[in-house]
PDB file of C-alpha atoms in Angstrom:
ATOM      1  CA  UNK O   1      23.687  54.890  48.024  1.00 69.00           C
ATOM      2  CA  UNK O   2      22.911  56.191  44.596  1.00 81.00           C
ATOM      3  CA  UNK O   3      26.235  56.233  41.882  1.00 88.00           C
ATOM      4  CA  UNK O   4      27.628  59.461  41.431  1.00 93.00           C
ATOM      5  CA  UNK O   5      27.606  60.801  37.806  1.00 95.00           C
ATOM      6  CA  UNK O   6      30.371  59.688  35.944  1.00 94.00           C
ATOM      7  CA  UNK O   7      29.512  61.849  32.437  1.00 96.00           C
ATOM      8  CA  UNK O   8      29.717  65.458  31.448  1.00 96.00           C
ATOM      9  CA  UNK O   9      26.663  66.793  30.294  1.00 96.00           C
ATOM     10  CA  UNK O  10      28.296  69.224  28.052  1.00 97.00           C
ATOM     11  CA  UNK O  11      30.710  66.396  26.647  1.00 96.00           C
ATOM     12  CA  UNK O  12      30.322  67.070  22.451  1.00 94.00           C
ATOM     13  CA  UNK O  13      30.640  62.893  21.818  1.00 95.00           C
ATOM     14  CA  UNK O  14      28.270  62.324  24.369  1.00 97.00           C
ATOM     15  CA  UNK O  15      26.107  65.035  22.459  1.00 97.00           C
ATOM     16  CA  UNK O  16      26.806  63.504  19.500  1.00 96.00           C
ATOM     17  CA  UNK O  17      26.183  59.797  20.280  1.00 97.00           C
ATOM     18  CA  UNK O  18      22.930  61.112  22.045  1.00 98.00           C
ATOM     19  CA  UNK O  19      21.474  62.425  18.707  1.00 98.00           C
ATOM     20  CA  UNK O  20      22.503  59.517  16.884  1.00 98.00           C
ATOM     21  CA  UNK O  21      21.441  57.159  19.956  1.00 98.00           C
ATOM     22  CA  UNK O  22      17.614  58.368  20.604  1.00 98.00           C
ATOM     23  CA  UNK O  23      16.686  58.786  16.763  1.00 97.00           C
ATOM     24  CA  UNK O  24      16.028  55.102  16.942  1.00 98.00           C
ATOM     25  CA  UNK O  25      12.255  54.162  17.396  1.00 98.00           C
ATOM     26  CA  UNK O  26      11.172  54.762  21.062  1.00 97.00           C
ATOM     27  CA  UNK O  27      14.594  55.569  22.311  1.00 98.00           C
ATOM     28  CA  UNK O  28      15.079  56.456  25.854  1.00 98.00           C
ATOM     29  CA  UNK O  29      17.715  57.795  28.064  1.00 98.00           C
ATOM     30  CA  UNK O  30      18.232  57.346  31.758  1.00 98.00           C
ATOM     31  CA  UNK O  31      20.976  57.416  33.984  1.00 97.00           C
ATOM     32  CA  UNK O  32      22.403  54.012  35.172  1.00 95.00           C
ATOM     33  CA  UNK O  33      25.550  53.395  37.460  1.00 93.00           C
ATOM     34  CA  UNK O  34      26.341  57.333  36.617  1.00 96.00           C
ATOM     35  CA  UNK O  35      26.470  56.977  33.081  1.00 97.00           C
ATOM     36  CA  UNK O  36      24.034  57.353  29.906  1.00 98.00           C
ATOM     37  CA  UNK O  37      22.327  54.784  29.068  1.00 98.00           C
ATOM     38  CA  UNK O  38      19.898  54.527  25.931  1.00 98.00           C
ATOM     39  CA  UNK O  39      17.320  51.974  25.978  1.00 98.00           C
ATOM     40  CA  UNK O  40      13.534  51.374  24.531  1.00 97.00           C
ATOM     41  CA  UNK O  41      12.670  47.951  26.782  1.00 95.00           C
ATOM     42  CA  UNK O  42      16.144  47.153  27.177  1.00 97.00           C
ATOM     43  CA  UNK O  43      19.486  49.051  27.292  1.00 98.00           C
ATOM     44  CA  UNK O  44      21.014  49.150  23.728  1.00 98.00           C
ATOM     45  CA  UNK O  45      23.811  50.990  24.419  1.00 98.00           C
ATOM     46  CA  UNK O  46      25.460  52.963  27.463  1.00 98.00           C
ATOM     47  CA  UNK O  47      28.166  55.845  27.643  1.00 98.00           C
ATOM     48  CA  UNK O  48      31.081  55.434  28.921  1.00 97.00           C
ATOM     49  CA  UNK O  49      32.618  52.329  31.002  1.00 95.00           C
ATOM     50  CA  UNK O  50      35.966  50.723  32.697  1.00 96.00           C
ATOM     51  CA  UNK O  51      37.772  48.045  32.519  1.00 95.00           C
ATOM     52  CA  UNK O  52      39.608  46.293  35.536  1.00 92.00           C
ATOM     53  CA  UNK O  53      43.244  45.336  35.272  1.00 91.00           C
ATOM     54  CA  UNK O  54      45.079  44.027  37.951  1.00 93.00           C
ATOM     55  CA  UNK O  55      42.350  44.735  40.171  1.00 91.00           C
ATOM     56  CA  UNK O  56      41.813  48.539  39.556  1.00 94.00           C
ATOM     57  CA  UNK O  57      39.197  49.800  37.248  1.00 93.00           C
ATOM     58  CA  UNK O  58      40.526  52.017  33.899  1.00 95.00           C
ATOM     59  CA  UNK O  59      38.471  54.765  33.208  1.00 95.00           C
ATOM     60  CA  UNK O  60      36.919  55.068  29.739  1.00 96.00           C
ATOM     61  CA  UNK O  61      34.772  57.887  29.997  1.00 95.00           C
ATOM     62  CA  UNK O  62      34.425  58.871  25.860  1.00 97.00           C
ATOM     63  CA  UNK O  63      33.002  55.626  25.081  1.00 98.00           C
ATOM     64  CA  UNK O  64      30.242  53.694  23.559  1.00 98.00           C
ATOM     65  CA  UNK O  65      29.778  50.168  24.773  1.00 98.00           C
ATOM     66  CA  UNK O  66      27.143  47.833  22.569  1.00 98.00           C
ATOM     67  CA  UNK O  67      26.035  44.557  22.053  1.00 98.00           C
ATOM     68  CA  UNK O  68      26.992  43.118  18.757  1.00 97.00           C
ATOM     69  CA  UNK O  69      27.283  39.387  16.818  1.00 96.00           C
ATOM     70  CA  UNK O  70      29.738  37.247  18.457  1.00 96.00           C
ATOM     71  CA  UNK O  71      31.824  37.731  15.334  1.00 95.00           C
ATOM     72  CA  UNK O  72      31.390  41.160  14.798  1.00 96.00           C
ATOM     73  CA  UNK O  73      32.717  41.649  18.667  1.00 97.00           C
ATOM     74  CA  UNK O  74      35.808  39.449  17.682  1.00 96.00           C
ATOM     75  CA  UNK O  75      36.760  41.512  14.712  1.00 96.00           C
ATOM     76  CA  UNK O  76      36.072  44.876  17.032  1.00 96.00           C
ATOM     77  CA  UNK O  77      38.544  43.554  19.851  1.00 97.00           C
ATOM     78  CA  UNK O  78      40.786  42.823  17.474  1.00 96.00           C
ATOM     79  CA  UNK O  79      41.035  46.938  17.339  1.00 93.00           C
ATOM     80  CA  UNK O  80      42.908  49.215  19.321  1.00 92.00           C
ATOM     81  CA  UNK O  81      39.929  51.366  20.134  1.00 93.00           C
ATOM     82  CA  UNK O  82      38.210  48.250  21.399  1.00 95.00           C
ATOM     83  CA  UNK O  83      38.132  46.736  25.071  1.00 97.00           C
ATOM     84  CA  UNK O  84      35.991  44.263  26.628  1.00 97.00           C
ATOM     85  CA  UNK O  85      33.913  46.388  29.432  1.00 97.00           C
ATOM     86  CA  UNK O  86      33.747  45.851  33.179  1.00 95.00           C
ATOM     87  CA  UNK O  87      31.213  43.667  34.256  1.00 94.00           C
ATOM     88  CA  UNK O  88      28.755  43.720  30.815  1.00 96.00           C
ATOM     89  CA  UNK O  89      32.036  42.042  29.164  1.00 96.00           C
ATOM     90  CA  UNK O  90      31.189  38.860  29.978  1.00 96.00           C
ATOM     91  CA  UNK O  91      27.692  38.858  28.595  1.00 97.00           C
ATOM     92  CA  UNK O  92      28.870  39.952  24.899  1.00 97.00           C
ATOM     93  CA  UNK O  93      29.039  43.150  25.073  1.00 98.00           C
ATOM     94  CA  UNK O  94      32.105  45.542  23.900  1.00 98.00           C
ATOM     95  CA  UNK O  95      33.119  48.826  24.556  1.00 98.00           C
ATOM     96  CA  UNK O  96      34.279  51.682  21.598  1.00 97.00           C
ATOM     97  CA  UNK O  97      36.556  54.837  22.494  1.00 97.00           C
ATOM     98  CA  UNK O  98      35.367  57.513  21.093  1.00 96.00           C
ATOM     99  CA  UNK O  99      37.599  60.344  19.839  1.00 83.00           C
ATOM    100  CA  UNK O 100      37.500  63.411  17.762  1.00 74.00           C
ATOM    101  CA  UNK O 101      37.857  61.664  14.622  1.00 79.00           C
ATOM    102  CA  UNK O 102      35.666  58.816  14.964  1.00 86.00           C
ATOM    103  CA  UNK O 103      33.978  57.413  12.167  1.00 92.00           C
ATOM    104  CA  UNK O 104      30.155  58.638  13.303  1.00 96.00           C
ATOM    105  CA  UNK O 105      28.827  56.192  10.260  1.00 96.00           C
ATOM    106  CA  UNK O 106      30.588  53.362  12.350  1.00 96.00           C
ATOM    107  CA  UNK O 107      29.085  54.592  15.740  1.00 98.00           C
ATOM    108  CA  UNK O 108      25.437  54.403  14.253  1.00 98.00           C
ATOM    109  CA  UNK O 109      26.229  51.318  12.451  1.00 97.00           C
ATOM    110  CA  UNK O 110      27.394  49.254  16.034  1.00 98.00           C
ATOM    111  CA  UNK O 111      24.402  51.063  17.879  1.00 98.00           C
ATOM    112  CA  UNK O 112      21.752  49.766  14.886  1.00 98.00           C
ATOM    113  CA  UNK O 113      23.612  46.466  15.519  1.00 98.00           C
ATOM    114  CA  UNK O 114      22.970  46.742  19.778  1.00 98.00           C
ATOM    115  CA  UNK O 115      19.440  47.876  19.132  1.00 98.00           C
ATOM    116  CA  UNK O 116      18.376  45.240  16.626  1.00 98.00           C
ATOM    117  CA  UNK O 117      19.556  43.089  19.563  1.00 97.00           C
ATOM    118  CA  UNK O 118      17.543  44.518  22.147  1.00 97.00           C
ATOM    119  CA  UNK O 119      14.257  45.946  20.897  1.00 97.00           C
ATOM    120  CA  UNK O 120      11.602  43.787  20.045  1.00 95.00           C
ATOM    121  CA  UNK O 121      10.110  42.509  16.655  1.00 97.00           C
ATOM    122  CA  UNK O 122       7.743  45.773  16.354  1.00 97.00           C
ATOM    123  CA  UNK O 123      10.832  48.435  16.761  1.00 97.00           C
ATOM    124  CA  UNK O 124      12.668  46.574  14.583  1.00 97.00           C
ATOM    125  CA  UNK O 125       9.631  46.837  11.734  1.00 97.00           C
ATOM    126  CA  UNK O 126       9.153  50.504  12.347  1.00 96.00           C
ATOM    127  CA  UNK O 127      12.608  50.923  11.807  1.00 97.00           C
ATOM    128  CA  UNK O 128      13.251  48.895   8.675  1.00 96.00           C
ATOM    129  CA  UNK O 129       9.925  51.299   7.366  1.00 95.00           C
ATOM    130  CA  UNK O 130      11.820  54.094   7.985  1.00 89.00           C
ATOM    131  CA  UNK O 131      14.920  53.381   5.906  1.00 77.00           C
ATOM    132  CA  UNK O 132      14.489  53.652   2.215  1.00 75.00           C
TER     133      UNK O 132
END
């Protein structure tokens, strides 16, 4: 049985982190366990995510969730904004609210951080060429 769609199409953030998300080099988007997920090989970042606490999953539905540097992660949990997601959690990964007032500069700097872990050696050159 597929997931159902857990996302808003006409959500602004998720707008917003789409632009931001498939301007990296060969940047994909596909649909995975009903949310967004961006990708080129492998997923670099997905939309939206939960958290289980005392056995019932929380709902956050206006987020980002990445994979970043060990210590980058620690210093982002250490955040209000910041929760360690449902499942991808334990494999480093961490999740962002996103709200109104976001700092967007932050967003793209945590999904450069996810991508330049999950694309390979060749993205990562044509992306370095394209910053000045």
């Amino acid at each position: 049985m597929p997931h159902p769609i857990m996302f808003d199409e006409a959500d602004p953030l998720l707008g917003r982190l789409r632009t931001l998300a498939l301007a990296f080099p060969d940047a994909a988007e596909k649909v995975s366990h009903g949310r967004p997920a961006f990708y080129t090989t492998k997923v670099f970042a997905y939309y939206g995510g939960s958290v289980k606490v005392d056995g019932v999953y929380q709902q956050h539905g206006q987020s980002v969730i990445v994979l970043v540097d060990p210590e980058e992660r620690t210093a982002l949990l250490a955040e209000d904004s910041c929760f360690v997601p449902a499942y991808l959690g334990a494999y480093g990964w961490v999740g962002v609210d996103l709200t109104e007032d976001i700092g967007w500069d932050e967003v793209g700097e945590l999904l450069d951080a996810s991508y330049r872990r999950t694309a390979g050696a060749r993205r990562i050159a044509l992306l370095d060429s394209r910053r000045p």
